[in-house]
């Protein structure tokens, strides 16, 4: 008893130990969802999944009010992962309470166009389709064998037509379900049908049908099983897509193994199996005539008075498999053979290709051999790689063969010479009567080897080929179907043996030493080229050695020249500094005594009454002022060249600066008898960061020159500012502008060859009258250098005797937010008063001016004291601004400029016109 208990204990231990050692069950991975997706999922009660049609074992109704199948198992697995019920239902049922689907379970081919408004998740699984035929039909081995066949189309499967795209021509036979498709194939009403392999296999097994089998497995184009979700339901799509992706490999395998365990019936036998009707047709049509050509080697020709070639061997094999005898008849030509086949005198033409010309007239079986069409030329001919290069050549083709048909249709512009046989065409090509022969490669190889045409070769392969088929009269579709079955039953090894017997021929021919002679000639040429190249290299080496020696000498000379140039540059720089320092010191030393000469000459002028002596004093005063202006220009130029000129940038009102220019030069323009117009385009910033002193100096020089050289017409000054719109990271409120000031005149103009010369120091326009216009030639040189220091450029556009336009362009000027000092805006009442002044009020102003200043202008003129003149001018300016008199203000500003420039003639002239100042307005 104790021993039995011990044995039972050991058995139980081994049993549980085995269970413990087995692989543990794999946990089902959960989908990766975000917090928002999980929250949304918790608010859902479940999902309805619609199915358009049922197919066993994919999805079907069990008859108990529920659905089952491999697709339903997948939906149950998704339901487990989401923790929510997923209910499948058939959508095309006519029930009143059919729910609205949240998701649709469907199929689609990868790469097919997506239906607008929907999206597809990752595939749950893939379905493999197949081509199913009658079990006795071995004539269909791939999709292309369905050409001109009758193919059943099951109405509720949308994937059939896309899968049949490689088939160019077939007759669809529509049916409503799979059962009808099987019946049509078994009854001979159709040749084949397409369907999912699991569905068809299950149907054939359950119905115990053995007469239909799988002929072609379309495993290279699988169909995806996906969930279709509306585009506007983004969250629903994301949840289902990630849940499908979370399915593990083990889960996929478990679901498929439970449903896809059956085997697919395949067509194993290669024997010809004919139906009763086909056997009756053969029995009633014993005299099947075949037309053979005697002149088309290696396919159809006569040998020892009997038919020979690839076609003859193929017909022998078909006779053996079908158990019949063909009646062979020799035809004289291809054209007559086609006419005999069309009229019914012949039943079969065995060596024809299906072309656009012939496919509408005859029925063609599947191809039993395919050979490429090539271009044959003479050895001396040029290489031809494309049919489009044959436009100027004499092209030979065999009459009414495939190559002839293809060239007539696709290349109608070629000069074609139809030949009766391939042999005739190749002989004409060898003799020079043709330039190119277009035919298939086996014919060229066979004929060239047999006739010894060693001067011919194949240059290239065309995109066309001979697909040799059996052509049948359209009135004999039964014969066409029988021949297709017979050809399909031939094993590949048999067809390959027939092909190799006639295509790969070992024909003895005389030795051809052409290649050997060419190789020897090429070798001699290579040796000569090598000797020549070796000699050339030795000469180049000697030349390179001489060049290197010369280069070393040149480097030594260059190094010495560089040292000498550096020494000369240092001496020139020292001389330039010495010159600049000398000019600066001399200018400063000369200015002091020159001011004394000008001052005392003015005082002496007021005390001398003798006219001749006053003329002498005027000459002294004019020469002194010219010399002082020259000294100032030289001092500025020397400071610029020495790098001692410094710019002082600050906020400047361009409007006010141009207003000053107008006030100062308006009187001079009036005296010259010309007009002066100053304008500022809208959009000008209120203040810009500029060096007011130097910009004023440039504008005074340009406007002064314009007035000086203009005798008729006028001078126009115009300022434009364009915003650049460049964002600044550190200062987003800062804006930059492109400032351009143009000074145009209608003066004497400048010749084109003088327009750059005038900007050089001490240079003036050639032919300019120095006695009439004066000047030293420094103004424009200093102005250009000042503009370049401000980051801009000064250019000129001019035409002789028409006028000139000077452009001052500052490409990047900052607009300042600081306010420019101003004299203040007048009160509204004062502005209105100034704008509505009448002639009486102007007379009052003239009396007020005489009352405030009296004859003080005479005392100032006679004193000759520059400081007193300057004080008088400042007080006149202040009076004009206080009484809002623009003419008085301009008069005082011009007087102040002339005083500061020591232009005593202009000062005295202005003082003499003081009593008539307001009367000139």
Coordinates of C-alpha atoms in Angstrom, one line a residue, residues 269-805:
X269 CA -1.5 16.8 -62.9
X270 CA 0.0 18.1 -66.2
X271 CA -2.0 15.6 -68.3
X272 CA -4.5 17.0 -70.8
X273 CA -8.0 16.6 -69.4
X274 CA -10.7 17.3 -71.9
X275 CA -14.4 17.6 -71.3
X276 CA -16.9 15.4 -73.0
X277 CA -17.9 18.2 -75.4
X278 CA -14.3 18.8 -76.4
X279 CA -13.7 15.1 -77.0
X280 CA -16.8 15.1 -79.2
X281 CA -15.5 18.0 -81.1
X282 CA -12.2 16.2 -81.8
X283 CA -14.1 13.1 -82.9
X284 CA -16.2 15.1 -85.3
X285 CA -13.3 17.1 -86.8
X286 CA -10.7 14.7 -87.7
X287 CA -9.2 16.7 -90.5
X288 CA -7.4 19.5 -88.6
X289 CA -5.1 21.1 -91.2
X290 CA -1.9 22.9 -90.2
X291 CA -0.1 25.3 -92.6
X292 CA 3.7 25.2 -92.6
X293 CA 6.2 27.4 -94.3
X294 CA 9.2 25.9 -96.0
X295 CA 11.5 29.0 -95.7
X296 CA 11.5 30.2 -92.1
X297 CA 14.4 28.5 -90.2
X298 CA 14.8 27.5 -87.5
X299 CA 11.1 27.5 -86.8
X300 CA 9.5 26.2 -90.0
X301 CA 11.5 24.8 -93.0
X302 CA 12.0 21.7 -95.1
X303 CA 14.8 19.3 -94.6
X304 CA 15.3 16.3 -96.8
X305 CA 11.8 16.9 -98.2
X306 CA 10.1 16.8 -94.8
X307 CA 8.9 19.5 -92.4
X308 CA 11.5 20.3 -89.8
X309 CA 12.2 22.9 -87.1
X310 CA 10.9 23.9 -83.7
X311 CA 7.2 24.1 -84.9
X312 CA 7.3 20.6 -86.4
X313 CA 8.6 19.1 -83.1
X314 CA 5.9 21.0 -81.1
X315 CA 3.2 19.7 -83.4
X316 CA 4.5 16.1 -82.9
X317 CA 4.2 16.5 -79.1
X318 CA 0.7 18.0 -79.3
X319 CA -0.4 15.0 -81.5
X320 CA 0.9 12.6 -78.9
X321 CA -0.8 14.4 -76.0
X322 CA -4.1 14.8 -77.8
X323 CA -4.1 11.5 -79.5
X324 CA -4.9 13.0 -83.0
X325 CA -3.1 13.5 -86.3
X326 CA -2.7 16.9 -88.0
X327 CA -2.8 17.2 -91.7
X328 CA 0.3 19.3 -92.7
X329 CA 0.1 21.5 -95.7
X330 CA 3.0 23.6 -97.1
X331 CA 2.0 27.2 -97.8
X332 CA 3.7 29.4 -100.4
X333 CA 3.8 32.7 -98.4
X334 CA 2.6 34.2 -95.2
X335 CA 0.0 36.3 -96.9
X336 CA -1.6 33.4 -98.6
X337 CA -1.5 31.3 -95.4
X338 CA -3.4 34.0 -93.6
X339 CA -6.0 34.1 -96.3
X340 CA -6.4 30.4 -96.2
X341 CA -6.8 30.5 -92.4
X342 CA -9.4 33.2 -92.7
X343 CA -11.4 31.3 -95.3
X344 CA -11.3 28.1 -93.3
X345 CA -9.0 26.1 -95.7
X346 CA -6.5 25.9 -92.9
X347 CA -7.4 25.2 -89.2
X348 CA -4.1 26.3 -87.6
X349 CA -1.1 28.5 -88.4
X350 CA 1.5 27.5 -85.9
X351 CA 4.1 30.2 -86.1
X352 CA 2.3 33.5 -85.8
X353 CA 2.7 36.4 -83.3
X354 CA -0.3 38.3 -81.9
X355 CA 0.0 41.9 -83.2
X356 CA -2.6 44.7 -83.4
X357 CA -3.2 43.7 -87.0
X358 CA -3.8 40.0 -86.5
X359 CA -5.5 39.9 -83.0
X360 CA -8.7 41.2 -84.5
X361 CA -8.8 38.4 -87.1
X362 CA -7.7 35.2 -85.4
X363 CA -7.8 33.5 -82.0
X364 CA -4.4 33.0 -80.5
X365 CA -3.3 30.4 -77.9
X366 CA -0.8 31.1 -75.2
X367 CA 2.7 31.8 -76.4
X368 CA 5.0 28.7 -76.5
X369 CA 8.2 30.6 -77.2
X370 CA 9.3 34.3 -77.0
X371 CA 12.3 35.5 -79.0
X372 CA 13.6 39.1 -79.1
X373 CA 13.6 41.2 -82.3
X374 CA 17.0 42.6 -83.1
X375 CA 18.8 44.9 -85.6
X376 CA 21.3 43.2 -87.9
X377 CA 23.9 45.4 -89.8
X378 CA 27.2 44.9 -91.6
X379 CA 30.5 45.0 -89.8
X380 CA 31.3 48.3 -91.5
X381 CA 28.1 50.0 -90.4
X382 CA 27.7 52.4 -87.6
X383 CA 26.3 51.4 -84.2
X384 CA 22.5 51.8 -84.0
X385 CA 21.0 51.8 -80.5
X386 CA 17.5 52.9 -81.2
X387 CA 14.8 52.5 -83.9
X388 CA 14.5 56.3 -84.2
X389 CA 18.1 56.3 -85.7
X390 CA 16.8 54.4 -88.8
X391 CA 15.1 57.4 -90.5
X392 CA 17.8 57.7 -93.2
X393 CA 18.5 54.0 -93.6
X394 CA 17.1 51.3 -95.8
X395 CA 15.3 48.9 -93.4
X396 CA 14.5 45.4 -94.4
X397 CA 11.7 43.3 -92.8
X398 CA 10.0 40.0 -93.6
X399 CA 6.7 40.8 -95.2
X400 CA 3.6 40.5 -92.8
X401 CA 5.7 39.2 -89.9
X402 CA 5.5 40.7 -86.4
X403 CA 8.5 43.0 -87.0
X404 CA 6.8 44.4 -90.1
X405 CA 3.5 45.1 -88.3
X406 CA 5.2 46.7 -85.3
X407 CA 7.3 49.1 -87.5
X408 CA 4.3 50.0 -89.7
X409 CA 2.3 51.0 -86.6
X410 CA 4.8 52.6 -84.3
X411 CA 7.4 53.9 -86.8
X412 CA 5.5 54.9 -90.0
X413 CA 8.3 57.3 -91.1
X414 CA 10.9 54.5 -91.7
X415 CA 11.9 53.5 -95.2
X416 CA 10.8 49.8 -95.2
X417 CA 11.8 47.2 -97.8
X418 CA 9.6 44.1 -97.3
X419 CA 11.4 40.8 -98.0
X420 CA 9.9 37.4 -98.8
X421 CA 12.2 35.5 -96.3
X422 CA 14.8 36.1 -93.7
X423 CA 17.4 34.6 -96.0
X424 CA 16.6 37.1 -98.8
X425 CA 16.8 40.0 -96.3
X426 CA 20.2 39.0 -94.8
X427 CA 21.7 38.3 -98.3
X428 CA 20.6 41.8 -99.4
X429 CA 22.1 43.3 -96.3
X430 CA 25.4 41.5 -96.8
X431 CA 25.5 42.7 -100.5
X432 CA 24.8 46.3 -99.5
X433 CA 21.3 46.5 -100.9
X434 CA 20.0 47.1 -97.3
X435 CA 21.4 49.1 -94.4
X436 CA 19.6 47.3 -91.6
X437 CA 17.6 44.0 -91.3
X438 CA 15.0 43.8 -88.5
X439 CA 14.2 40.2 -87.5
X440 CA 14.5 37.8 -84.6
X441 CA 17.8 36.6 -83.3
X442 CA 17.5 32.9 -83.9
X443 CA 16.8 33.5 -87.6
X444 CA 19.9 35.7 -87.9
X445 CA 22.1 33.2 -86.0
X446 CA 20.9 30.2 -88.1
X447 CA 21.1 31.9 -91.5
X448 CA 24.5 33.6 -90.9
X449 CA 26.0 30.3 -89.7
X450 CA 24.5 28.3 -92.6
X451 CA 25.4 30.7 -95.3
X452 CA 28.7 31.9 -93.8
X453 CA 27.8 35.6 -93.9
X454 CA 30.8 36.7 -91.8
X455 CA 30.3 40.4 -92.5
X456 CA 27.0 40.7 -90.5
X457 CA 26.5 41.3 -86.8
X458 CA 23.7 42.2 -84.4
X459 CA 24.0 45.8 -83.1
X460 CA 21.1 46.1 -80.6
X461 CA 17.8 44.6 -79.3
X462 CA 14.5 46.3 -80.0
X463 CA 11.7 46.6 -77.4
X464 CA 9.6 44.2 -79.5
X465 CA 9.6 40.4 -79.5
X466 CA 8.1 37.4 -81.4
X467 CA 5.6 35.7 -79.1
X468 CA 5.0 32.6 -81.2
X469 CA 1.5 31.2 -80.8
X470 CA -0.9 28.9 -82.6
X471 CA -3.4 31.0 -84.7
X472 CA -6.9 29.5 -85.0
X473 CA -9.9 30.4 -87.1
X474 CA -12.4 32.4 -85.0
X475 CA -15.1 29.9 -86.0
X476 CA -13.4 27.2 -83.9
X477 CA -13.3 28.3 -80.3
X478 CA -13.4 24.7 -79.2
X479 CA -10.1 24.0 -81.0
X480 CA -8.6 27.1 -79.4
X481 CA -9.5 25.9 -75.9
X482 CA -8.2 22.4 -76.6
X483 CA -4.9 23.7 -77.9
X484 CA -4.5 26.0 -74.9
X485 CA -5.0 23.0 -72.6
X486 CA -2.5 21.0 -74.5
X487 CA 0.1 23.7 -74.5
X488 CA -0.5 24.3 -70.8
X489 CA 0.0 20.7 -70.0
X490 CA 3.5 20.7 -71.5
X491 CA 6.1 20.6 -68.7
X492 CA 8.7 23.3 -68.8
X493 CA 11.5 20.8 -69.3
X494 CA 9.9 19.6 -72.5
X495 CA 9.4 23.0 -74.0
X496 CA 12.9 24.0 -73.0
X497 CA 14.3 20.9 -74.7
X498 CA 12.5 21.7 -77.9
X499 CA 13.8 25.3 -77.8
X500 CA 17.4 24.3 -77.2
X501 CA 17.4 21.7 -79.9
X502 CA 16.7 24.3 -82.6
X503 CA 17.9 27.7 -81.2
X504 CA 21.3 26.7 -79.8
X505 CA 22.8 25.1 -83.0
X506 CA 26.4 23.9 -83.4
X507 CA 27.0 24.6 -87.1
X508 CA 30.6 24.2 -88.3
X509 CA 32.0 27.1 -90.2
X510 CA 35.3 28.3 -91.6
X511 CA 37.7 30.0 -89.2
X512 CA 37.4 33.7 -89.2
X513 CA 40.7 35.5 -88.5
X514 CA 39.1 39.0 -88.7
X515 CA 39.1 39.3 -84.9
X516 CA 42.7 38.1 -84.6
X517 CA 43.9 40.7 -87.2
X518 CA 42.0 43.4 -85.4
X519 CA 43.6 42.4 -82.1
X520 CA 47.1 42.5 -83.6
X521 CA 46.5 45.8 -85.2
X522 CA 45.2 47.3 -82.0
X523 CA 48.2 45.9 -80.1
X524 CA 50.6 47.6 -82.6
X525 CA 48.7 50.9 -82.2
X526 CA 48.9 50.6 -78.4
X527 CA 52.7 49.9 -78.5
X528 CA 53.2 52.9 -80.8
X529 CA 51.1 55.1 -78.6
X530 CA 53.1 53.9 -75.6
X531 CA 56.4 54.8 -77.2
X532 CA 55.1 58.2 -78.2
X533 CA 53.7 58.8 -74.8
X534 CA 57.0 57.7 -73.1
X535 CA 58.9 60.1 -75.3
X536 CA 56.5 62.9 -74.6
X537 CA 56.7 62.3 -70.9
X538 CA 60.5 62.5 -70.9
X539 CA 60.3 65.8 -72.7
X540 CA 57.7 67.0 -70.2
X541 CA 59.9 65.9 -67.3
X542 CA 62.9 67.9 -68.7
X543 CA 60.6 70.9 -69.2
X544 CA 59.2 70.6 -65.7
X545 CA 62.7 70.6 -64.2
X546 CA 63.6 73.8 -66.2
X547 CA 60.3 75.3 -65.1
X548 CA 60.9 74.5 -61.4
X549 CA 64.4 76.1 -61.6
X550 CA 62.9 79.2 -63.2
X551 CA 60.1 79.2 -60.6
X552 CA 62.6 79.1 -57.7
X553 CA 64.5 82.1 -59.3
X554 CA 61.2 83.9 -59.7
X555 CA 60.3 83.2 -56.1
X556 CA 63.6 84.7 -55.0
X557 CA 63.1 87.8 -57.1
X558 CA 59.5 88.1 -55.9
X559 CA 60.6 87.8 -52.3
X560 CA 63.2 90.6 -52.9
X561 CA 60.6 92.7 -54.7
X562 CA 58.1 92.2 -51.8
X563 CA 60.7 93.4 -49.3
X564 CA 61.5 96.4 -51.5
X565 CA 57.7 97.2 -51.9
X566 CA 57.2 97.0 -48.1
X567 CA 60.1 99.4 -47.6
X568 CA 58.7 101.8 -50.2
X569 CA 55.3 101.5 -48.6
X570 CA 56.6 102.4 -45.2
X571 CA 58.5 105.4 -46.7
X572 CA 55.4 106.5 -48.6
X573 CA 53.2 106.2 -45.4
X574 CA 55.8 108.2 -43.5
X575 CA 55.9 110.8 -46.2
X576 CA 52.1 110.9 -46.2
X577 CA 51.9 111.5 -42.5
X578 CA 54.6 114.1 -42.8
X579 CA 52.7 115.9 -45.6
X580 CA 49.4 115.7 -43.6
X581 CA 51.0 117.1 -40.5
X582 CA 52.8 119.8 -42.5
X583 CA 49.5 120.8 -44.2
X584 CA 47.6 120.8 -40.9
X585 CA 50.2 122.9 -39.1
X586 CA 50.7 125.3 -42.0
X587 CA 46.9 125.8 -42.4
X588 CA 46.6 126.6 -38.8
X589 CA 49.5 129.0 -38.8
X590 CA 48.3 130.8 -41.9
X591 CA 44.7 131.2 -40.7
X592 CA 45.6 133.5 -37.8
X593 CA 47.4 136.2 -39.9
X594 CA 44.9 135.8 -42.7
X595 CA 42.1 136.7 -40.4
X596 CA 44.0 139.8 -39.3
X597 CA 44.6 140.8 -43.0
X598 CA 40.9 140.4 -43.8
X599 CA 39.8 142.3 -40.7
X600 CA 42.1 145.3 -41.2
X601 CA 41.5 145.4 -44.9
X602 CA 37.7 145.7 -44.2
X603 CA 38.4 148.5 -41.6
X604 CA 40.7 150.3 -44.0
X605 CA 38.1 150.0 -46.8
X606 CA 35.6 152.0 -44.6
X607 CA 38.1 154.9 -44.1
X608 CA 39.5 155.2 -47.6
X609 CA 37.5 157.3 -50.1
X610 CA 39.8 157.3 -53.1
X611 CA 38.2 155.0 -55.7
X612 CA 41.5 153.6 -56.9
X613 CA 42.6 152.7 -53.4
X614 CA 39.2 151.2 -52.7
X615 CA 39.7 148.9 -55.8
X616 CA 43.1 147.8 -54.4
X617 CA 41.5 147.0 -51.1
X618 CA 38.7 145.0 -52.8
X619 CA 41.3 143.0 -54.6
X620 CA 43.1 142.3 -51.2
X621 CA 39.9 141.4 -49.5
X622 CA 38.8 139.0 -52.3
X623 CA 42.2 137.3 -52.5
X624 CA 42.3 136.9 -48.7
X625 CA 38.8 135.3 -48.6
X626 CA 39.7 132.9 -51.5
X627 CA 42.9 132.0 -49.7
X628 CA 41.1 131.3 -46.4
X629 CA 38.6 129.0 -48.2
X630 CA 41.4 127.1 -49.8
X631 CA 43.2 126.7 -46.5
X632 CA 40.0 125.3 -44.9
X633 CA 39.5 122.8 -47.7
X634 CA 43.1 121.7 -47.6
X635 CA 42.8 121.3 -43.8
X636 CA 39.7 119.1 -44.2
X637 CA 41.3 117.0 -46.9
X638 CA 44.4 116.5 -45.0
X639 CA 42.5 115.4 -41.9
X640 CA 40.5 112.9 -44.0
X641 CA 43.5 111.4 -45.6
X642 CA 45.4 111.2 -42.3
X643 CA 42.4 109.4 -40.7
X644 CA 41.9 112.2 -38.2
X645 CA 38.5 113.2 -39.3
X646 CA 35.8 112.0 -36.8
X647 CA 32.1 111.9 -37.4
X648 CA 29.7 113.0 -34.6
X649 CA 26.4 111.2 -35.1
X650 CA 23.3 112.5 -33.4
X651 CA 19.6 112.9 -34.1
X652 CA 19.1 115.2 -37.1
X653 CA 15.9 116.4 -38.7
X654 CA 16.4 116.1 -42.4
X655 CA 13.4 118.4 -43.0
X656 CA 14.9 121.1 -41.0
X657 CA 18.3 120.7 -42.6
X658 CA 16.9 121.0 -46.0
X659 CA 14.8 124.0 -44.9
X660 CA 18.1 125.7 -43.8
X661 CA 19.6 124.9 -47.2
X662 CA 16.6 126.6 -48.9
X663 CA 16.7 129.7 -46.6
X664 CA 20.5 130.1 -47.1
X665 CA 20.6 129.7 -50.8
X666 CA 17.3 131.1 -51.8
X667 CA 18.6 134.7 -52.0
X668 CA 21.6 133.6 -54.1
X669 CA 19.3 131.7 -56.5
X670 CA 17.1 134.8 -56.8
X671 CA 20.2 137.0 -57.5
X672 CA 21.3 134.4 -60.1
X673 CA 17.9 134.6 -61.8
X674 CA 17.0 130.9 -61.3
X675 CA 14.6 128.9 -59.1
X676 CA 15.4 126.8 -56.1
X677 CA 13.0 124.0 -55.1
X678 CA 13.5 121.9 -52.0
X679 CA 11.1 119.0 -51.2
X680 CA 11.0 116.1 -48.8
X681 CA 8.9 113.0 -49.7
X682 CA 6.3 111.8 -47.2
X683 CA 7.4 109.1 -44.9
X684 CA 10.6 110.9 -43.8
X685 CA 11.3 110.1 -40.1
X686 CA 11.3 113.0 -37.7
X687 CA 14.9 112.4 -36.7
X688 CA 17.7 110.2 -38.1
X689 CA 21.2 109.4 -36.6
X690 CA 23.5 111.5 -38.8
X691 CA 26.5 113.9 -38.6
X692 CA 24.7 117.1 -39.1
X693 CA 27.8 119.2 -39.6
X694 CA 29.3 117.0 -42.3
X695 CA 26.0 116.3 -44.1
X696 CA 25.3 120.1 -44.1
X697 CA 28.8 120.7 -45.5
X698 CA 28.1 118.2 -48.4
X699 CA 24.7 119.6 -49.2
X700 CA 26.0 123.2 -49.1
X701 CA 28.8 122.3 -51.5
X702 CA 26.5 120.5 -53.9
X703 CA 23.7 123.2 -53.9
X704 CA 26.3 125.9 -54.1
X705 CA 27.9 124.3 -57.2
X706 CA 24.5 123.8 -58.8
X707 CA 23.6 127.4 -58.4
X708 CA 27.0 128.6 -59.5
X709 CA 26.9 126.6 -62.8
X710 CA 23.2 127.2 -63.6
X711 CA 22.3 130.3 -65.6
X712 CA 18.8 129.4 -66.8
X713 CA 16.2 127.1 -65.3
X714 CA 16.6 126.1 -61.7
X715 CA 17.9 123.8 -59.0
X716 CA 15.9 121.0 -57.3
X717 CA 16.8 119.3 -54.0
X718 CA 14.8 116.2 -53.1
X719 CA 15.0 113.8 -50.1
X720 CA 13.5 110.3 -50.0
X721 CA 13.6 107.8 -47.2
X722 CA 12.6 104.1 -47.7
X723 CA 12.1 101.8 -44.8
X724 CA 14.3 98.6 -45.0
X725 CA 12.1 96.5 -42.6
X726 CA 15.1 94.6 -41.1
X727 CA 14.1 93.1 -37.8
X728 CA 16.5 93.7 -34.9
X729 CA 16.5 91.0 -32.2
X730 CA 17.9 93.3 -29.4
X731 CA 15.9 96.4 -30.4
X732 CA 12.7 95.5 -32.1
X733 CA 11.5 99.1 -32.1
X734 CA 14.6 100.4 -34.1
X735 CA 14.0 101.0 -37.8
X736 CA 16.5 101.6 -40.5
X737 CA 16.0 103.6 -43.7
X738 CA 17.7 104.1 -47.0
X739 CA 18.2 107.9 -47.3
X740 CA 18.7 109.5 -50.7
X741 CA 19.2 113.2 -51.4
X742 CA 19.3 114.3 -55.0
X743 CA 20.5 117.7 -56.2
X744 CA 19.5 118.4 -59.8
X745 CA 20.2 121.4 -62.0
X746 CA 19.7 122.7 -65.5
X747 CA 23.3 124.1 -65.8
X748 CA 26.2 123.5 -68.1
X749 CA 26.4 119.8 -67.4
X750 CA 29.5 117.5 -67.3
X751 CA 30.9 115.5 -70.2
X752 CA 30.9 111.6 -69.6
X753 CA 34.7 111.4 -69.7
X754 CA 34.9 114.1 -67.0
X755 CA 32.3 112.7 -64.5
X756 CA 34.8 110.7 -62.4
X757 CA 37.6 113.3 -62.8
X758 CA 35.7 116.0 -60.9
X759 CA 35.8 113.9 -57.7
X760 CA 39.6 113.9 -57.6
X761 CA 41.4 116.4 -55.4
X762 CA 42.5 119.7 -57.2
X763 CA 40.7 118.5 -60.4
X764 CA 38.0 120.4 -62.3
X765 CA 36.0 119.8 -65.5
X766 CA 38.2 120.1 -68.5
X767 CA 37.5 123.4 -70.4
X768 CA 35.9 125.0 -67.3
X769 CA 36.6 128.7 -67.0
X770 CA 38.5 129.2 -63.7
X771 CA 38.3 133.0 -64.2
X772 CA 34.5 132.9 -64.4
X773 CA 33.6 130.1 -61.9
X774 CA 36.7 130.0 -59.7
X775 CA 37.1 127.1 -57.3
X776 CA 40.0 124.9 -56.3
X777 CA 38.6 121.4 -57.2
X778 CA 38.5 120.2 -53.5
X779 CA 34.8 120.6 -52.8
X780 CA 33.5 117.4 -54.5
X781 CA 36.5 115.4 -53.4
X782 CA 35.9 116.3 -49.8
X783 CA 32.1 115.7 -50.2
X784 CA 32.6 112.2 -51.7
X785 CA 35.0 111.2 -48.9
X786 CA 32.7 112.5 -46.2
X787 CA 29.7 110.5 -47.7
X788 CA 31.8 107.4 -47.9
X789 CA 32.8 107.9 -44.2
X790 CA 29.1 107.9 -43.4
X791 CA 28.7 104.6 -45.2
X792 CA 27.2 105.9 -48.4
X793 CA 28.1 106.9 -51.9
X794 CA 28.1 110.1 -54.0
X795 CA 27.4 109.7 -57.7
X796 CA 26.6 111.9 -60.6
X797 CA 24.4 111.6 -63.7
X798 CA 25.0 114.4 -66.2
X799 CA 24.7 115.4 -69.9
X800 CA 26.6 118.3 -71.3
X801 CA 24.5 121.5 -71.9
X802 CA 21.5 119.8 -70.3
X803 CA 22.2 119.6 -66.6
X804 CA 23.5 117.4 -63.8
X805 CA 22.0 115.3 -60.9

